[in-house]
Amino acid sequence: MNYNFAQIEKKWQDIWDAKNVFAATDDYSKPKYYALVEFPYPSGKGLHVGHPRSYTALDIVSRKRRMEGYNVLYPMGWDAFGLPTENFAIKNHIHPEIVTRQNVDRFKSQLKSLGLSFDWNREVNTTDPNYYKWTQWIFLQLFKKGLAYKKEMSVNWCTSCKCVLANEEVVGGVCERCGSEVVHKVKSQWMLKITAYAQRLIDDLEKVDYIDRVKTSQINWIGRSTGAEVDFATTAGDVLTVYTTRPDTLFGATYMVISPEHPYIEKWADRIENLDKIKEYRAEAAKKSDFERTELVKDKTGVKIEGVMGINPVNGKEIPIFISDYVLMTYGTGAIMAVPAHDTRDWDFAKKFDLPIIEVVKGGQVEEEAFTDCETGIMVNSDFLDGLTVEEAKGKIKTWLEEKGKGHAKVNYKLRDWVFSRQRYWGEPIPIVHCEKCGYVPLPESELPLTLPEVDSYEPTESGESPLAKMTDWVNTTCPHCGGPAKRETDTMPQWAGSSWYFMRYCDPNNNDALAAKEALDYWLPVDWYNGGMEHTTLHLLYSRFWHKFLYDIGVVSTPEPYAKRTSHGMILGENGEKMSKSRGNVVNPDEIVGEYGADTMRLYEMFIGDFEKSAPWSSSSIKGCKRFLDRVWNLQEHLTDGEAYRPELEIAMNKAVKKVTEDIEQLKFNTAIATMMALLNDIADTGCVNHREYKALLTMLNPFAPHITEEIWEQQGFGGMLNQQKWVGFDPDKCVEATVEIVVQLAGKIKARLNLPADSSKEAVLAAAKADSAIAALIDGKTILKEIYVPGKLVNLVVK
RNA sequence: GCGGGAGUGGCGGAAUGGCAGACGCGCUGGUCUUAGGAGCCAGUUCUCCGGAGUGUGGGUUCAAGUCCCAUCUCCCGCACCA
């Protein structure tokens, strides 16, 4: 008989809601557990089947923790500022706030239909003024500490829409919406100095338990490199400083390159004989889109600067200086020394412009290609460095540079400061006013939140300013400092802002005096287990760690790191193995799955689909197996017998299963935990019945995975109380081993026989039994045993000659 | 190009260096049935029945899907970072 999942699931969701059973308490004397999943962006498309994979996983952990006696915080909220909502609002002339509310309602009812044990009392929404008040407050603290500043920055500009685009809106070098060309335009932008935290963001990864691939991508993203800044004198009489990771190759530097945006072009204007050509190249480079730049990676371009030469500090040789767009103004000093013999890009450039290539590390064929893989090589053609290893030369040259005052060791990071402005409506207003007299002045904290004004149109202006710029009543204000006329900042914050601290707000979501009470933060933080997608392992994770560290520095939080443990789930792909998308027509709608099979089956299937950390294709037939399993668990009710202890024939199977499920949940091995329960059910079914004790244990283990059906059975059988409030099942380690074990007997690694022996047999007894086995005896007859390997409880391997 | 991950039955996937293919799907046969796209039972890597099998080629080991070296393919992220 099939069970009526629709009715049962609704019933229990209502009961849990009414009784508030999953609320975290403010009793700070209890042991706490903070489980966190990334709060979703409530898009108009509704929940994706990928969302519940993460949510169910930590729901299982949370439910288990509650059964283990922890005060569990498992919250949910909405990362609701953002472009799709704004674009939808523009297109349909609906206020983004209304769009957001509709989307949130839909998402919330979808999540509720899955029976996730979120504490809905602590729901947060980044677009709520009571929330973004504190996002703005954090920004003000950053500003006060000099970590927020304004800077001229190149931004993406759609030539057709005439507006600024976020990087995410630029797809393949063209505008995501209209498909026209995107170019760079310089605008003044708010920046956050995340680079000041670069080293700590690397170092403190040692303090946390993140899966390795997450740590690795964080480290790679920050991109630390060690080298030296070297001062090259020029014939213009000034000094051009370059950054290099290979100061040891200085004797091989045969030319220099500066970025097209380098300020020295202005400085040298009078001396440059081909200034027109240089300026023309610079204009071309500025016009190039990112797309073109990357397309042309292989084909180096550039112009030689006529009239100024660089002087190599190690040998006094004059070398030419070029401008080329392969040198970026945003990294290092915007200028490089080129060593074509040992750098592929320099080599390509040197070949094209017919520049000398001087080998300084032995071992390559530098006329054929750049010899870059030379860290173990020996220096040549390098005067006082000759004969040294690369490693030794690096040390010696750094000392030499410092002694001569021509340079110093230097660490650089690929990480750039965070561009924090968006010329958009649907984001947190930046709480700064600009006064002619006083400059950028922070809004007094008492004036927070600075709420978004009503506007008629959400579209960016022709000049690329935020739609807020059109609201002159709002823009024109008085300076909080001098009282004179001033203008409000019209840019808003990026979507990353609200999500950089949301886990703090959950600790105390309704606080009006602080982002959260100190004792609440001290009790709940750090987050004990944070799970989310790999797509957020660089930006979101880095940004929120940065903010947390800053708040730690100013005493708001008491831990240097926000998340003690970070794991990541794989994507759920469409049935054809491709990423789910409307255009591919392979989208699975979670509502339909819940409607057809129920939430418990859906949850179970998403956990059973494969290795939690890897991506897996959806299968509309495999899910039936999970439904069948639950049906069989339900039907076990018809075969229930008395008995408050495991029956002897099931004792070991029960204990082993409990142990396995208990351990697997902690290791993200939900798929094998479920397989274990399925196998256990098969064992129970083989006996023709189930007793109370066995059934209770099975239901308790299964409850975090399939909370509704198990709760219903528990109630129908009158097992007492609510199942979710029972104690987690224990196991007896001594009862996890069978009395007899099958020992495999191998001859030189090939299986030749199997023996059933008591588990406590001695090595001698097992070996004797193996040799006595008729098949083995025949095979080893007349041969010498060279080696006997015995793996307790598993196998015997005999090596004979 | 750089970084990360993965290659195991028809499919999703299991396997602290120790019995490869747990568990599930699908399929085959049986049973029950007016009926079965329900339930239950049995079987299901290939095989010339000796064996052979974890992308390919080497190696270490008593023993390799697992460790080492080389190589191929696929997926994801970054993309001239000096």
mmCIF file of C-alpha atoms in Angstrom, chain A residues 407-612:
data_model
loop_
_atom_site.group_PDB
_atom_site.id
_atom_site.type_symbol
_atom_site.label_atom_id
_atom_site.label_comp_id
_atom_site.label_asym_id
_atom_site.label_seq_id
_atom_site.Cartn_x
_atom_site.Cartn_y
_atom_site.Cartn_z
ATOM 1 C CA GLY A 407 65.713 47.893 -5.550
ATOM 2 C CA HIS A 408 64.277 45.684 -2.837
ATOM 3 C CA ALA A 409 62.440 42.414 -2.293
ATOM 4 C CA LYS A 410 58.705 42.744 -2.873
ATOM 5 C CA VAL A 411 55.581 40.649 -2.508
ATOM 6 C CA ASN A 412 52.701 41.158 -4.936
ATOM 7 C CA TYR A 413 49.166 39.855 -5.130
ATOM 8 C CA LYS A 414 46.892 39.312 -8.102
ATOM 9 C CA LEU A 415 43.976 40.211 -5.872
ATOM 10 C CA ARG A 416 42.754 43.730 -6.641
ATOM 11 C CA ASP A 417 40.769 46.058 -4.492
ATOM 12 C CA TRP A 418 37.053 45.469 -4.612
ATOM 13 C CA VAL A 419 35.087 47.749 -6.957
ATOM 14 C CA PHE A 420 32.175 48.580 -4.711
ATOM 15 C CA SER A 421 30.019 50.916 -6.841
ATOM 16 C CA ARG A 422 27.165 49.991 -9.116
ATOM 17 C CA GLN A 423 25.322 52.524 -11.249
ATOM 18 C CA ARG A 424 22.077 50.830 -10.434
ATOM 19 C CA TYR A 425 18.888 51.326 -8.481
ATOM 20 C CA TRP A 426 18.291 48.005 -6.756
ATOM 21 C CA GLY A 427 21.101 47.993 -4.215
ATOM 22 C CA GLU A 428 22.036 49.557 -0.898
ATOM 23 C CA PRO A 429 22.590 53.329 -1.238
ATOM 24 C CA ILE A 430 26.126 54.281 -0.273
ATOM 25 C CA PRO A 431 25.781 56.510 2.802
ATOM 26 C CA ILE A 432 28.156 59.265 1.735
ATOM 27 C CA VAL A 433 27.561 62.836 0.638
ATOM 28 C CA HIS A 434 29.893 64.928 -1.419
ATOM 29 C CA CYS A 435 30.433 68.461 -0.230
ATOM 30 C CA GLU A 436 32.296 71.028 -2.333
ATOM 31 C CA LYS A 437 34.132 72.199 0.762
ATOM 32 C CA CYS A 438 34.568 69.071 2.871
ATOM 33 C CA GLY A 439 34.888 66.400 0.193
ATOM 34 C CA TYR A 440 33.382 62.960 0.858
ATOM 35 C CA VAL A 441 31.562 63.054 4.178
ATOM 36 C CA PRO A 442 30.020 60.014 5.843
ATOM 37 C CA LEU A 443 26.402 60.177 6.880
ATOM 38 C CA PRO A 444 25.997 60.221 10.675
ATOM 39 C CA GLU A 445 25.097 56.739 11.904
ATOM 40 C CA SER A 446 21.901 58.163 13.390
ATOM 41 C CA GLU A 447 20.640 58.811 9.848
ATOM 42 C CA LEU A 448 20.858 55.167 8.876
ATOM 43 C CA PRO A 449 19.264 53.483 7.146
ATOM 44 C CA LEU A 450 19.549 55.714 4.145
ATOM 45 C CA THR A 451 16.611 54.273 2.264
ATOM 46 C CA LEU A 452 16.118 54.014 -1.460
ATOM 47 C CA PRO A 453 13.872 56.796 -2.753
ATOM 48 C CA GLU A 454 10.944 56.073 -5.036
ATOM 49 C CA VAL A 455 11.888 56.684 -8.645
ATOM 50 C CA ASP A 456 9.847 56.715 -11.831
ATOM 51 C CA SER A 457 12.285 54.742 -13.871
ATOM 52 C CA TYR A 458 14.879 52.205 -12.803
ATOM 53 C CA GLU A 459 16.948 52.540 -15.934
ATOM 54 C CA PRO A 460 20.458 53.949 -15.698
ATOM 55 C CA THR A 461 20.896 57.417 -17.163
ATOM 56 C CA GLU A 462 22.380 58.224 -20.555
ATOM 57 C CA SER A 463 25.587 59.343 -18.903
ATOM 58 C CA GLY A 464 25.916 56.028 -17.100
ATOM 59 C CA GLU A 465 24.899 57.298 -13.695
ATOM 60 C CA SER A 466 22.625 55.446 -11.360
ATOM 61 C CA PRO A 467 18.872 56.122 -11.722
ATOM 62 C CA LEU A 468 19.143 57.732 -8.292
ATOM 63 C CA ALA A 469 20.943 60.663 -9.941
ATOM 64 C CA LYS A 470 17.653 61.749 -11.502
ATOM 65 C CA MET A 471 16.077 62.213 -8.065
ATOM 66 C CA THR A 472 17.298 65.727 -7.479
ATOM 67 C CA ASP A 473 15.253 66.140 -4.281
ATOM 68 C CA TRP A 474 17.001 63.180 -2.831
ATOM 69 C CA VAL A 475 20.423 63.940 -4.250
ATOM 70 C CA ASN A 476 20.590 67.547 -3.108
ATOM 71 C CA THR A 477 21.161 67.633 0.612
ATOM 72 C CA THR A 478 23.246 69.392 3.184
ATOM 73 C CA CYS A 479 26.704 68.492 4.333
ATOM 74 C CA PRO A 480 26.609 66.766 7.731
ATOM 75 C CA HIS A 481 29.929 68.412 8.468
ATOM 76 C CA CYS A 482 29.608 72.069 7.465
ATOM 77 C CA GLY A 483 25.895 72.352 6.723
ATOM 78 C CA GLY A 484 26.552 73.674 3.222
ATOM 79 C CA PRO A 485 24.984 72.316 0.044
ATOM 80 C CA ALA A 486 26.070 68.803 -0.828
ATOM 81 C CA LYS A 487 25.081 65.922 -3.039
ATOM 82 C CA ARG A 488 24.396 62.352 -2.078
ATOM 83 C CA GLU A 489 26.335 59.518 -3.606
ATOM 84 C CA THR A 490 24.052 58.020 -6.248
ATOM 85 C CA ASP A 491 25.889 54.742 -6.776
ATOM 86 C CA THR A 492 24.654 51.715 -4.892
ATOM 87 C CA MET A 493 26.508 48.761 -3.429
ATOM 88 C CA PRO A 494 27.091 45.488 -5.312
ATOM 89 C CA GLN A 495 25.089 42.384 -4.519
ATOM 90 C CA TRP A 496 28.082 40.975 -2.662
ATOM 91 C CA ALA A 497 27.650 43.540 0.112
ATOM 92 C CA GLY A 498 24.586 42.125 1.818
ATOM 93 C CA SER A 499 25.855 38.571 1.598
ATOM 94 C CA SER A 500 29.182 39.440 3.205
ATOM 95 C CA TRP A 501 27.795 39.519 6.729
ATOM 96 C CA TYR A 502 24.321 37.900 6.682
ATOM 97 C CA PHE A 503 25.424 35.015 8.889
ATOM 98 C CA MET A 504 25.996 37.548 11.674
ATOM 99 C CA ARG A 505 22.513 38.964 11.426
ATOM 100 C CA TYR A 506 20.949 35.531 11.896
ATOM 101 C CA CYS A 507 22.460 35.502 15.381
ATOM 102 C CA ASP A 508 20.213 38.378 16.430
ATOM 103 C CA PRO A 509 18.051 39.380 13.451
ATOM 104 C CA ASN A 510 15.827 42.021 15.019
ATOM 105 C CA ASN A 511 18.402 44.075 16.843
ATOM 106 C CA ASN A 512 17.953 47.816 16.231
ATOM 107 C CA ASP A 513 20.996 48.979 18.144
ATOM 108 C CA ALA A 514 23.701 46.848 16.599
ATOM 109 C CA LEU A 515 24.143 44.486 13.693
ATOM 110 C CA ALA A 516 23.747 41.847 16.401
ATOM 111 C CA ALA A 517 24.246 41.762 20.158
ATOM 112 C CA LYS A 518 27.820 40.976 21.157
ATOM 113 C CA GLU A 519 26.809 38.034 23.319
ATOM 114 C CA ALA A 520 24.784 36.555 20.468
ATOM 115 C CA LEU A 521 27.758 36.861 18.112
ATOM 116 C CA ASP A 522 30.143 35.477 20.704
ATOM 117 C CA TYR A 523 27.887 32.504 21.327
ATOM 118 C CA TRP A 524 27.009 31.543 17.754
ATOM 119 C CA LEU A 525 30.142 32.410 15.803
ATOM 120 C CA PRO A 526 32.013 30.997 14.103
ATOM 121 C CA VAL A 527 29.634 29.146 11.837
ATOM 122 C CA ASP A 528 30.367 25.489 12.546
ATOM 123 C CA TRP A 529 29.611 24.176 9.093
ATOM 124 C CA TYR A 530 29.033 26.207 5.963
ATOM 125 C CA ASN A 531 28.071 24.514 2.730
ATOM 126 C CA GLY A 532 27.698 26.169 -0.632
ATOM 127 C CA GLY A 533 28.510 26.034 -4.292
ATOM 128 C CA MET A 534 31.973 26.081 -5.805
ATOM 129 C CA GLU A 535 30.965 29.186 -7.776
ATOM 130 C CA HIS A 536 31.153 31.146 -4.545
ATOM 131 C CA THR A 537 34.467 29.874 -3.278
ATOM 132 C CA THR A 538 36.415 32.837 -4.562
ATOM 133 C CA LEU A 539 34.391 36.033 -4.433
ATOM 134 C CA HIS A 540 31.702 35.539 -1.808
ATOM 135 C CA LEU A 541 33.896 33.542 0.522
ATOM 136 C CA LEU A 542 36.782 35.971 0.219
ATOM 137 C CA TYR A 543 34.619 39.069 0.585
ATOM 138 C CA SER A 544 32.836 37.764 3.657
ATOM 139 C CA ARG A 545 36.091 36.636 5.257
ATOM 140 C CA PHE A 546 37.481 40.109 4.589
ATOM 141 C CA TRP A 547 34.515 41.850 6.235
ATOM 142 C CA HIS A 548 34.601 39.461 9.136
ATOM 143 C CA LYS A 549 38.292 40.120 9.710
ATOM 144 C CA PHE A 550 37.686 43.849 9.570
ATOM 145 C CA LEU A 551 34.862 43.544 12.098
ATOM 146 C CA TYR A 552 37.168 41.412 14.220
ATOM 147 C CA ASP A 553 39.777 44.172 14.097
ATOM 148 C CA ILE A 554 37.306 46.781 15.292
ATOM 149 C CA GLY A 555 35.977 44.487 18.024
ATOM 150 C CA VAL A 556 32.537 43.645 16.668
ATOM 151 C CA VAL A 557 33.172 39.913 16.483
ATOM 152 C CA SER A 558 35.540 37.818 18.553
ATOM 153 C CA THR A 559 36.818 35.267 16.063
ATOM 154 C CA PRO A 560 39.250 35.996 13.243
ATOM 155 C CA GLU A 561 37.461 33.654 10.862
ATOM 156 C CA PRO A 562 33.719 33.439 10.168
ATOM 157 C CA TYR A 563 33.418 29.808 9.078
ATOM 158 C CA ALA A 564 35.059 26.929 10.918
ATOM 159 C CA LYS A 565 34.293 24.437 8.197
ATOM 160 C CA ARG A 566 33.418 24.879 4.537
ATOM 161 C CA THR A 567 32.246 22.173 2.187
ATOM 162 C CA SER A 568 30.907 22.306 -1.310
ATOM 163 C CA HIS A 569 28.315 20.328 -3.218
ATOM 164 C CA GLY A 570 28.352 19.336 -6.866
ATOM 165 C CA MET A 571 25.846 20.595 -9.371
ATOM 166 C CA ILE A 572 22.759 18.675 -10.352
ATOM 167 C CA LEU A 573 22.798 18.409 -14.133
ATOM 168 C CA GLY A 574 19.999 17.734 -16.564
ATOM 169 C CA GLU A 575 19.173 14.177 -17.617
ATOM 170 C CA ASN A 576 21.432 14.565 -20.639
ATOM 171 C CA GLY A 577 24.395 15.353 -18.416
ATOM 172 C CA GLU A 578 24.474 19.035 -19.354
ATOM 173 C CA LYS A 579 23.954 22.003 -17.106
ATOM 174 C CA MET A 580 20.243 22.637 -16.589
ATOM 175 C CA SER A 581 18.945 25.583 -18.551
ATOM 176 C CA LYS A 582 15.782 26.726 -20.190
ATOM 177 C CA SER A 583 17.456 26.860 -23.605
ATOM 178 C CA ARG A 584 18.616 23.263 -23.316
ATOM 179 C CA GLY A 585 15.135 22.248 -22.273
ATOM 180 C CA ASN A 586 16.434 20.003 -19.495
ATOM 181 C CA VAL A 587 15.166 21.849 -16.439
ATOM 182 C CA VAL A 588 13.557 19.786 -13.703
ATOM 183 C CA ASN A 589 10.958 21.626 -11.664
ATOM 184 C CA PRO A 590 11.137 20.766 -7.955
ATOM 185 C CA ASP A 591 7.419 21.481 -7.477
ATOM 186 C CA GLU A 592 6.549 18.763 -9.967
ATOM 187 C CA ILE A 593 8.829 16.274 -8.238
ATOM 188 C CA VAL A 594 7.326 17.074 -4.839
ATOM 189 C CA GLY A 595 3.874 16.781 -6.363
ATOM 190 C CA GLU A 596 4.523 13.412 -7.943
ATOM 191 C CA TYR A 597 6.685 11.718 -5.315
ATOM 192 C CA GLY A 598 6.582 13.902 -2.213
ATOM 193 C CA ALA A 599 9.228 15.920 -0.406
ATOM 194 C CA ASP A 600 10.699 12.947 1.441
ATOM 195 C CA THR A 601 11.407 11.110 -1.801
ATOM 196 C CA MET A 602 12.794 14.242 -3.379
ATOM 197 C CA ARG A 603 15.118 14.829 -0.407
ATOM 198 C CA LEU A 604 16.193 11.219 -0.298
ATOM 199 C CA TYR A 605 16.873 11.120 -4.018
ATOM 200 C CA GLU A 606 18.913 14.306 -4.018
ATOM 201 C CA MET A 607 21.083 12.816 -1.305
ATOM 202 C CA PHE A 608 21.273 9.424 -2.991
ATOM 203 C CA ILE A 609 22.011 10.743 -6.489
ATOM 204 C CA GLY A 610 25.778 10.358 -6.088
ATOM 205 C CA ASP A 611 28.855 11.680 -4.348
ATOM 206 C CA PHE A 612 27.685 14.888 -2.658
#
